[in-house]
Each structure stands twice: as C-alpha cells, then as structure tokens.
Amino acid sequence: MTDPLQTILLTGASSGVGLALSRLLVPLQRYCLILTARATSIPRFAEAGIHETDRIRLRPLDVTDDDQRVAVVDEALRDWDGVDTLVNNAGIAYRAVVEHVTDAERMEQMGINFRGPMALARLVLPSMRAKRAGRIINVSSVGGMMAMPTMPLYSASKFALEGATEALSYEVRPFGIYVTLIEPGFINSSSFQNTHYTSQAAHSENDPADPYHHHYRNMAPFIERTMGLSLATPEKVARRILHTLQRRRPPLRVAGTPDAVIFDLLRRFLPRRLYHAMLYRSLPGIRTWGREGPHDAT
C-alpha cells in the first residue's frame, strides 16, 4: 500500500527562494502542491516552466487578505484532506529609519511578515491536530536575531515571527506537529535587493541636508555589496528548506546560510555589551552619520 500524497502550501512561490523551492518540489510525485503568489505575479510560474496539473495548483494569495487565506486552505481541505506542510515564505522589506515610517507602512510590513503567516498557521492547525501530524516552516532571517539600522521595520516583523514561532512549536509538539524557523543571512540574488523605501526614506537618501542622509547612503550600498559577495543562493536555501520539511523530527531553528551560523555564534557567546559595540563600530561610514555634507563611505 502506497503512502498518501502530502500536501504543501507555499507562499511567495514565484520569486527568489520560493521559486527555487517550487522548482525542487514540482518533480517530486509524493507531493500535492498549492503554490501561491500575488495575483500580479502568477504569470511568473509559466515563465519558469511551472504549470497546473492534477497535483499542482497555482493560486493568487495576498497573505494579508482574510478571504484569500481561507480560500486556499479550504481548497486543500476539500480536495486533499488539508495542508500537511505550510511554508510561510512570502515577505517584504522596507528600508527606513524609525522616524521615516508611517503607521500604514508599519502595518503593511507586519501584516505580510508576521500577521499573515500566523493567520495561515491558525487555519491549517485544526486539520493537522486531527491527523496528529504536520509541518509549519516559517522563513525568517538573521534580521530576526539581530537588528540593522535603516531596517527596523523588517527586524521588528522577523523578531515577532521568531517569538511567535518558538511559542507555537511548544504548543503543538504534543499533537505531532513540528514548527521550524529557517534563518537565512545574506543571499546573492537580485530579488533580495529589491528593498522598498518609504517616501520619507527615499527623500532623505537624496537630500544631503537630511539628518539621516548618510545612514541611507552608507547602509544601502553596503548591504547590496555584501549580498553580491555572498556564496549563498536562493537554490541553496531552498535545498535547506526541502531537507528540513523531509526530516522526521526537524529542529526549531535552521541556519539558512553559512553567515547565519556566524551571526548566531557571535550573538550567543560574546558578552552583550561587546557584541553591540562591535556591531556599531562595524557600521559602514559610522563616523559620518549625523554630520552634514557628503561623507559617503568608500
């Protein structure tokens, strides 16, 4: 007797790590897949050679939309006895200092990176509990273990995701459900350099007289250069996720890239005061921050 097919619901499946994971999953006949993306991104699946079959569904999903979340989970329940593995991969990153963030921008960041994943987890958990089995994989970031200037919203959303995921793992382990955080660091991919600026942040970066001008002018190129030098790719991170969801007893945290291991070790073993002092002094062009005039780091 063959084992029943396992159903995987993957968000943010049309680009970056999500698309790389989709490509790994599609050939595996043991899985039924619901691959989701924003409605405007659905054509990317065809461009990547991914099409619907009897076990592959391509569905529009804005993870902040209540009705769309319910629709994809109900479809899995109706046709495939529910979701066996949920991979919350959809995410967004705003670049802005705290002063340059509006309430609406804050809500959007938290909605996509935190509230949406938690809402999907709530929807899939009842059927997982009934089967006493299931996997929930939340794609976090080193931004969920350490905060970077000009990225406070992103870190706040990932810190929230990490805390809720850790608590959830304890809550549902007695039902045979395993919850895991994937924590990538810098990834060499153009899709990861598409960070959104708030309107105030964009103005500040282009205005040398703005008090935060040098924060942006130094941090943005530094992060982009670091990503460009990284040996980690979306494909490598996707393989880590696939390996994790196939493990019998996956751990709570999985480093998605080699630098994530280093960041975690520094955070855990260095004295806290030394750790923060090192991070501050290593910020690009830090001596120019808060000063007037064009002092960009070279």
Tab-separated table of N, CA and C in Angstrom, residues 28-136:
chain	number	residue	atom	x	y	z
A	28	LEU	N	8.683	16.132	-7.654
A	28	LEU	CA	8.522	15.105	-6.622
A	28	LEU	C	7.073	14.647	-6.566
A	29	GLN	N	6.833	13.433	-7.031
A	29	GLN	CA	5.474	12.931	-7.199
A	29	GLN	C	4.758	12.651	-5.882
A	30	ARG	N	5.477	12.681	-4.766
A	30	ARG	CA	4.849	12.376	-3.472
A	30	ARG	C	4.053	13.555	-2.924
A	31	TYR	N	4.164	14.729	-3.585
A	31	TYR	CA	3.544	15.932	-3.051
A	31	TYR	C	2.444	16.478	-3.958
A	32	CYS	N	1.361	16.941	-3.321
A	32	CYS	CA	0.399	17.829	-3.961
A	32	CYS	C	0.777	19.243	-3.535
A	33	LEU	N	0.770	20.162	-4.470
A	33	LEU	CA	1.293	21.498	-4.205
A	33	LEU	C	0.251	22.577	-4.455
A	34	ILE	N	0.163	23.508	-3.527
A	34	ILE	CA	-0.554	24.758	-3.763
A	34	ILE	C	0.501	25.855	-3.692
A	35	LEU	N	0.889	26.342	-4.860
A	35	LEU	CA	1.923	27.367	-4.970
A	35	LEU	C	1.233	28.713	-5.131
A	36	THR	N	1.553	29.639	-4.253
A	36	THR	CA	0.815	30.896	-4.239
A	36	THR	C	1.747	32.086	-4.439
A	37	ALA	N	1.147	33.162	-4.944
A	37	ALA	CA	1.841	34.437	-5.131
A	37	ALA	C	0.777	35.505	-5.290
A	38	ARG	N	1.193	36.749	-5.217
A	38	ARG	CA	0.238	37.821	-5.508
A	38	ARG	C	-0.300	37.653	-6.927
A	39	ALA	N	-1.511	38.106	-7.158
A	39	ALA	CA	-2.166	37.901	-8.450
A	39	ALA	C	-1.307	38.410	-9.604
A	40	THR	N	-0.632	39.535	-9.408
A	40	THR	CA	0.180	40.106	-10.485
A	40	THR	C	1.426	39.278	-10.771
A	41	SER	N	1.783	38.377	-9.861
A	41	SER	CA	2.995	37.570	-10.041
A	41	SER	C	2.719	36.164	-10.552
A	42	ILE	N	1.461	35.790	-10.695
A	42	ILE	CA	1.121	34.443	-11.162
A	42	ILE	C	1.751	34.116	-12.521
A	43	PRO	N	1.828	35.060	-13.488
A	43	PRO	CA	2.466	34.730	-14.780
A	43	PRO	C	3.916	34.274	-14.660
A	44	ARG	N	4.571	34.583	-13.565
A	44	ARG	CA	5.965	34.167	-13.403
A	44	ARG	C	6.105	32.652	-13.363
A	45	PHE	N	5.064	31.949	-12.923
A	45	PHE	CA	5.139	30.486	-12.893
A	45	PHE	C	5.312	29.929	-14.296
A	46	ALA	N	4.507	30.404	-15.228
A	46	ALA	CA	4.623	29.935	-16.610
A	46	ALA	C	5.994	30.276	-17.181
A	47	GLU	N	6.487	31.471	-16.850
A	47	GLU	CA	7.814	31.873	-17.326
A	47	GLU	C	8.895	30.937	-16.789
A	48	ALA	N	8.659	30.362	-15.623
A	48	ALA	CA	9.610	29.431	-15.015
A	48	ALA	C	9.347	27.985	-15.425
A	49	GLY	N	8.357	27.766	-16.283
A	49	GLY	CA	8.039	26.414	-16.737
A	49	GLY	C	7.198	25.622	-15.766
A	50	ILE	N	6.511	26.292	-14.863
A	50	ILE	CA	5.657	25.624	-13.873
A	50	ILE	C	4.202	25.824	-14.279
A	51	HIS	N	3.472	24.729	-14.444
A	51	HIS	CA	2.084	24.799	-14.892
A	51	HIS	C	1.206	23.908	-14.006
A	52	GLU	N	-0.080	24.153	-14.041
A	52	GLU	CA	-1.006	23.353	-13.237
A	52	GLU	C	-1.118	21.935	-13.790
A	53	THR	N	-1.251	20.985	-12.858
A	53	THR	CA	-1.522	19.587	-13.198
A	53	THR	C	-2.555	19.084	-12.198
A	54	ASP	N	-2.800	17.787	-12.182
A	54	ASP	CA	-3.764	17.256	-11.227
A	54	ASP	C	-3.270	17.338	-9.792
A	55	ARG	N	-1.984	17.567	-9.585
A	55	ARG	CA	-1.463	17.690	-8.223
A	55	ARG	C	-0.742	19.014	-7.981
A	56	ILE	N	-0.842	19.948	-8.893
A	56	ILE	CA	-0.219	21.263	-8.722
A	56	ILE	C	-1.256	22.338	-8.973
A	57	ARG	N	-1.475	23.187	-7.997
A	57	ARG	CA	-2.398	24.315	-8.130
A	57	ARG	C	-1.594	25.614	-8.001
A	58	LEU	N	-1.873	26.562	-8.858
A	58	LEU	CA	-1.259	27.897	-8.799
A	58	LEU	C	-2.346	28.876	-8.408
A	59	ARG	N	-2.201	29.498	-7.269
A	59	ARG	CA	-3.284	30.318	-6.739
A	59	ARG	C	-2.790	31.706	-6.316
A	60	PRO	N	-3.594	32.730	-6.617
A	60	PRO	CA	-3.262	34.070	-6.113
A	60	PRO	C	-3.496	34.132	-4.606
A	61	LEU	N	-2.566	34.733	-3.917
A	61	LEU	CA	-2.714	34.864	-2.466
A	61	LEU	C	-1.959	36.090	-1.970
A	62	ASP	N	-2.715	37.023	-1.451
A	62	ASP	CA	-2.165	38.106	-0.654
A	62	ASP	C	-2.310	37.649	0.787
A	63	VAL	N	-1.203	37.407	1.466
A	63	VAL	CA	-1.278	36.783	2.798
A	63	VAL	C	-1.955	37.680	3.822
A	64	THR	N	-2.184	38.939	3.482
A	64	THR	CA	-2.897	39.828	4.406
A	64	THR	C	-4.396	39.838	4.162
A	65	ASP	N	-4.853	39.107	3.151
A	65	ASP	CA	-6.272	39.095	2.778
A	65	ASP	C	-6.967	37.893	3.428
A	66	ASP	N	-7.901	38.163	4.317
A	66	ASP	CA	-8.585	37.084	5.042
A	66	ASP	C	-9.266	36.103	4.097
A	67	ASP	N	-10.008	36.610	3.119
A	67	ASP	CA	-10.779	35.742	2.225
A	67	ASP	C	-9.857	34.857	1.387
A	68	GLN	N	-8.765	35.407	0.897
A	68	GLN	CA	-7.851	34.607	0.079
A	68	GLN	C	-7.154	33.531	0.907
A	69	ARG	N	-6.814	33.858	2.139
A	69	ARG	CA	-6.211	32.833	3.006
A	69	ARG	C	-7.173	31.675	3.223
A	70	VAL	N	-8.410	31.996	3.554
A	70	VAL	CA	-9.410	30.960	3.792
A	70	VAL	C	-9.642	30.129	2.537
A	71	ALA	N	-9.653	30.774	1.372
A	71	ALA	CA	-9.944	30.077	0.117
A	71	ALA	C	-8.909	29.000	-0.184
A	72	VAL	N	-7.606	29.316	-0.029
A	72	VAL	CA	-6.593	28.319	-0.379
A	72	VAL	C	-6.583	27.171	0.624
A	73	VAL	N	-6.813	27.468	1.894
A	73	VAL	CA	-6.832	26.398	2.898
A	73	VAL	C	-8.076	25.535	2.721
A	74	ASP	N	-9.230	26.152	2.428
A	74	ASP	CA	-10.456	25.385	2.185
A	74	ASP	C	-10.307	24.478	0.970
A	75	GLU	N	-9.616	24.963	-0.062
A	75	GLU	CA	-9.398	24.128	-1.248
A	75	GLU	C	-8.566	22.901	-0.898
A	76	ALA	N	-7.541	23.084	-0.093
A	76	ALA	CA	-6.727	21.942	0.329
A	76	ALA	C	-7.541	20.962	1.168
A	77	LEU	N	-8.404	21.467	2.039
A	77	LEU	CA	-9.253	20.600	2.852
A	77	LEU	C	-10.242	19.829	1.996
A	78	ARG	N	-10.848	20.528	1.039
A	78	ARG	CA	-11.877	19.920	0.203
A	78	ARG	C	-11.303	18.841	-0.719
A	79	ASP	N	-10.150	19.106	-1.311
A	79	ASP	CA	-9.636	18.227	-2.355
A	79	ASP	C	-8.548	17.268	-1.884
A	80	TRP	N	-7.792	17.662	-0.845
A	80	TRP	CA	-6.622	16.863	-0.467
A	80	TRP	C	-6.527	16.601	1.034
A	81	ASP	N	-7.642	16.693	1.751
A	81	ASP	CA	-7.660	16.389	3.184
A	81	ASP	C	-6.771	17.326	3.994
A	82	GLY	N	-6.616	18.554	3.541
A	82	GLY	CA	-5.912	19.557	4.325
A	82	GLY	C	-4.453	19.721	3.955
A	83	VAL	N	-3.829	20.696	4.587
A	83	VAL	CA	-2.420	21.006	4.364
A	83	VAL	C	-1.571	20.200	5.341
A	84	ASP	N	-0.604	19.465	4.805
A	84	ASP	CA	0.313	18.700	5.657
A	84	ASP	C	1.546	19.519	6.032
A	85	THR	N	1.981	20.360	5.104
A	85	THR	CA	3.128	21.237	5.367
A	85	THR	C	2.821	22.634	4.861
A	86	LEU	N	2.928	23.601	5.755
A	86	LEU	CA	2.783	25.008	5.392
A	86	LEU	C	4.165	25.648	5.398
A	87	VAL	N	4.527	26.269	4.278
A	87	VAL	CA	5.789	27.003	4.202
A	87	VAL	C	5.457	28.480	4.009
A	88	ASN	N	5.619	29.240	5.080
A	88	ASN	CA	5.382	30.685	5.027
A	88	ASN	C	6.656	31.370	4.553
A	89	ASN	N	6.701	31.657	3.266
A	89	ASN	CA	7.895	32.247	2.678
A	89	ASN	C	7.682	33.681	2.205
A	90	ALA	N	6.450	34.078	1.963
A	90	ALA	CA	6.182	35.430	1.461
A	90	ALA	C	6.716	36.472	2.440
A	91	GLY	N	7.306	37.518	1.902
A	91	GLY	CA	7.837	38.560	2.765
A	91	GLY	C	8.112	39.841	2.001
A	92	ILE	N	8.322	40.894	2.754
A	92	ILE	CA	8.628	42.201	2.185
A	92	ILE	C	9.594	42.894	3.134
A	93	ALA	N	10.412	43.795	2.591
A	93	ALA	CA	11.370	44.524	3.428
A	93	ALA	C	11.313	46.005	3.100
A	94	TYR	N	11.078	46.805	4.116
A	94	TYR	CA	11.133	48.260	3.992
A	94	TYR	C	12.471	48.752	4.537
A	95	ARG	N	13.076	49.686	3.811
A	95	ARG	CA	14.273	50.359	4.326
A	95	ARG	C	13.883	51.757	4.765
A	96	ALA	N	14.003	52.019	6.050
A	96	ALA	CA	13.679	53.333	6.600
A	96	ALA	C	14.063	53.359	8.065
A	97	VAL	N	14.590	54.481	8.524
A	97	VAL	CA	14.818	54.640	9.960
A	97	VAL	C	13.459	54.802	10.635
A	98	VAL	N	13.431	54.661	11.940
A	98	VAL	CA	12.161	54.683	12.670
A	98	VAL	C	11.389	55.972	12.415
A	99	GLU	N	12.084	57.098	12.325
A	99	GLU	CA	11.406	58.383	12.124
A	99	GLU	C	10.733	58.489	10.767
A	100	HIS	N	11.124	57.645	9.825
A	100	HIS	CA	10.634	57.769	8.458
A	100	HIS	C	9.592	56.718	8.110
A	101	VAL	N	8.901	56.199	9.112
A	101	VAL	CA	7.902	55.151	8.890
A	101	VAL	C	6.529	55.654	9.314
A	102	THR	N	5.554	55.527	8.434
A	102	THR	CA	4.180	55.870	8.782
A	102	THR	C	3.482	54.656	9.394
A	103	ASP	N	2.336	54.889	10.011
A	103	ASP	CA	1.566	53.781	10.579
A	103	ASP	C	1.156	52.792	9.501
A	104	ALA	N	0.777	53.283	8.322
A	104	ALA	CA	0.344	52.399	7.239
A	104	ALA	C	1.488	51.510	6.772
A	105	GLU	N	2.689	52.086	6.657
A	105	GLU	CA	3.853	51.296	6.234
A	105	GLU	C	4.221	50.262	7.291
A	106	ARG	N	4.121	50.650	8.543
A	106	ARG	CA	4.390	49.705	9.625
A	106	ARG	C	3.406	48.543	9.595
A	107	MET	N	2.128	48.846	9.387
A	107	MET	CA	1.112	47.795	9.357
A	107	MET	C	1.317	46.859	8.170
A	108	GLU	N	1.730	47.413	7.018
A	108	GLU	CA	1.960	46.550	5.856
A	108	GLU	C	3.108	45.588	6.107
A	109	GLN	N	4.218	46.100	6.645
A	109	GLN	CA	5.363	45.246	6.937
A	109	GLN	C	4.997	44.131	7.921
A	110	MET	N	4.340	44.492	9.006
A	110	MET	CA	3.961	43.492	10.000
A	110	MET	C	2.895	42.548	9.457
A	111	GLY	N	2.016	43.057	8.620
A	111	GLY	CA	0.957	42.218	8.076
A	111	GLY	C	1.484	41.102	7.202
A	112	ILE	N	2.440	41.424	6.343
A	112	ILE	CA	2.970	40.420	5.418
A	112	ILE	C	3.937	39.469	6.106
A	113	ASN	N	4.817	40.005	6.942
A	113	ASN	CA	5.876	39.177	7.522
A	113	ASN	C	5.495	38.473	8.811
A	114	PHE	N	4.448	38.961	9.485
A	114	PHE	CA	4.093	38.359	10.771
A	114	PHE	C	2.629	37.940	10.864
A	115	ARG	N	1.712	38.885	10.712
A	115	ARG	CA	0.304	38.551	10.929
A	115	ARG	C	-0.209	37.554	9.895
A	116	GLY	N	0.207	37.708	8.639
A	116	GLY	CA	-0.227	36.776	7.600
A	116	GLY	C	0.211	35.348	7.871
A	117	PRO	N	1.503	35.110	8.126
A	117	PRO	CA	1.944	33.751	8.443
A	117	PRO	C	1.243	33.142	9.653
A	118	MET	N	1.023	33.948	10.695
A	118	MET	CA	0.348	33.420	11.876
A	118	MET	C	-1.114	33.084	11.577
A	119	ALA	N	-1.748	33.908	10.743
A	119	ALA	CA	-3.138	33.635	10.381
A	119	ALA	C	-3.247	32.350	9.570
A	120	LEU	N	-2.321	32.115	8.665
A	120	LEU	CA	-2.333	30.867	7.889
A	120	LEU	C	-2.083	29.667	8.805
A	121	ALA	N	-1.177	29.833	9.761
A	121	ALA	CA	-0.921	28.735	10.700
A	121	ALA	C	-2.194	28.382	11.465
A	122	ARG	N	-2.927	29.388	11.898
A	122	ARG	CA	-4.180	29.136	12.619
A	122	ARG	C	-5.158	28.339	11.763
A	123	LEU	N	-5.192	28.614	10.462
A	123	LEU	CA	-6.149	27.943	9.581
A	123	LEU	C	-5.785	26.483	9.325
A	124	VAL	N	-4.487	26.182	9.240
A	124	VAL	CA	-4.095	24.804	8.910
A	124	VAL	C	-3.979	23.918	10.146
A	125	LEU	N	-3.872	24.500	11.326
A	125	LEU	CA	-3.621	23.697	12.523
A	125	LEU	C	-4.747	22.724	12.888
A	126	PRO	N	-6.030	23.096	12.752
A	126	PRO	CA	-7.060	22.130	13.155
A	126	PRO	C	-6.961	20.790	12.435
A	127	SER	N	-6.740	20.794	11.120
A	127	SER	CA	-6.636	19.519	10.398
A	127	SER	C	-5.348	18.793	10.751
A	128	MET	N	-4.267	19.546	11.003
A	128	MET	CA	-3.025	18.907	11.428
A	128	MET	C	-3.207	18.238	12.788
A	129	ARG	N	-3.896	18.919	13.703
A	129	ARG	CA	-4.137	18.314	15.024
A	129	ARG	C	-4.980	17.058	14.904
A	130	ALA	N	-5.970	17.111	14.010
A	130	ALA	CA	-6.840	15.946	13.829
A	130	ALA	C	-6.049	14.741	13.328
A	131	LYS	N	-5.057	15.004	12.476
A	131	LYS	CA	-4.217	13.919	11.940
A	131	LYS	C	-3.024	13.614	12.839
A	132	ARG	N	-2.822	14.480	13.851
A	132	ARG	CA	-1.675	14.369	14.753
A	132	ARG	C	-0.368	14.311	13.984
A	133	ALA	N	-0.282	15.187	12.997
A	133	ALA	CA	0.936	15.281	12.178
A	133	ALA	C	0.882	16.582	11.390
A	134	GLY	N	2.055	17.112	11.097
A	134	GLY	CA	2.100	18.315	10.277
A	134	GLY	C	3.422	19.036	10.433
A	135	ARG	N	3.675	19.928	9.489
A	135	ARG	CA	4.880	20.739	9.499
A	135	ARG	C	4.496	22.186	9.196
A	136	ILE	N	5.053	23.115	9.943
A	136	ILE	CA	4.942	24.533	9.620
A	136	ILE	C	6.358	25.087	9.577
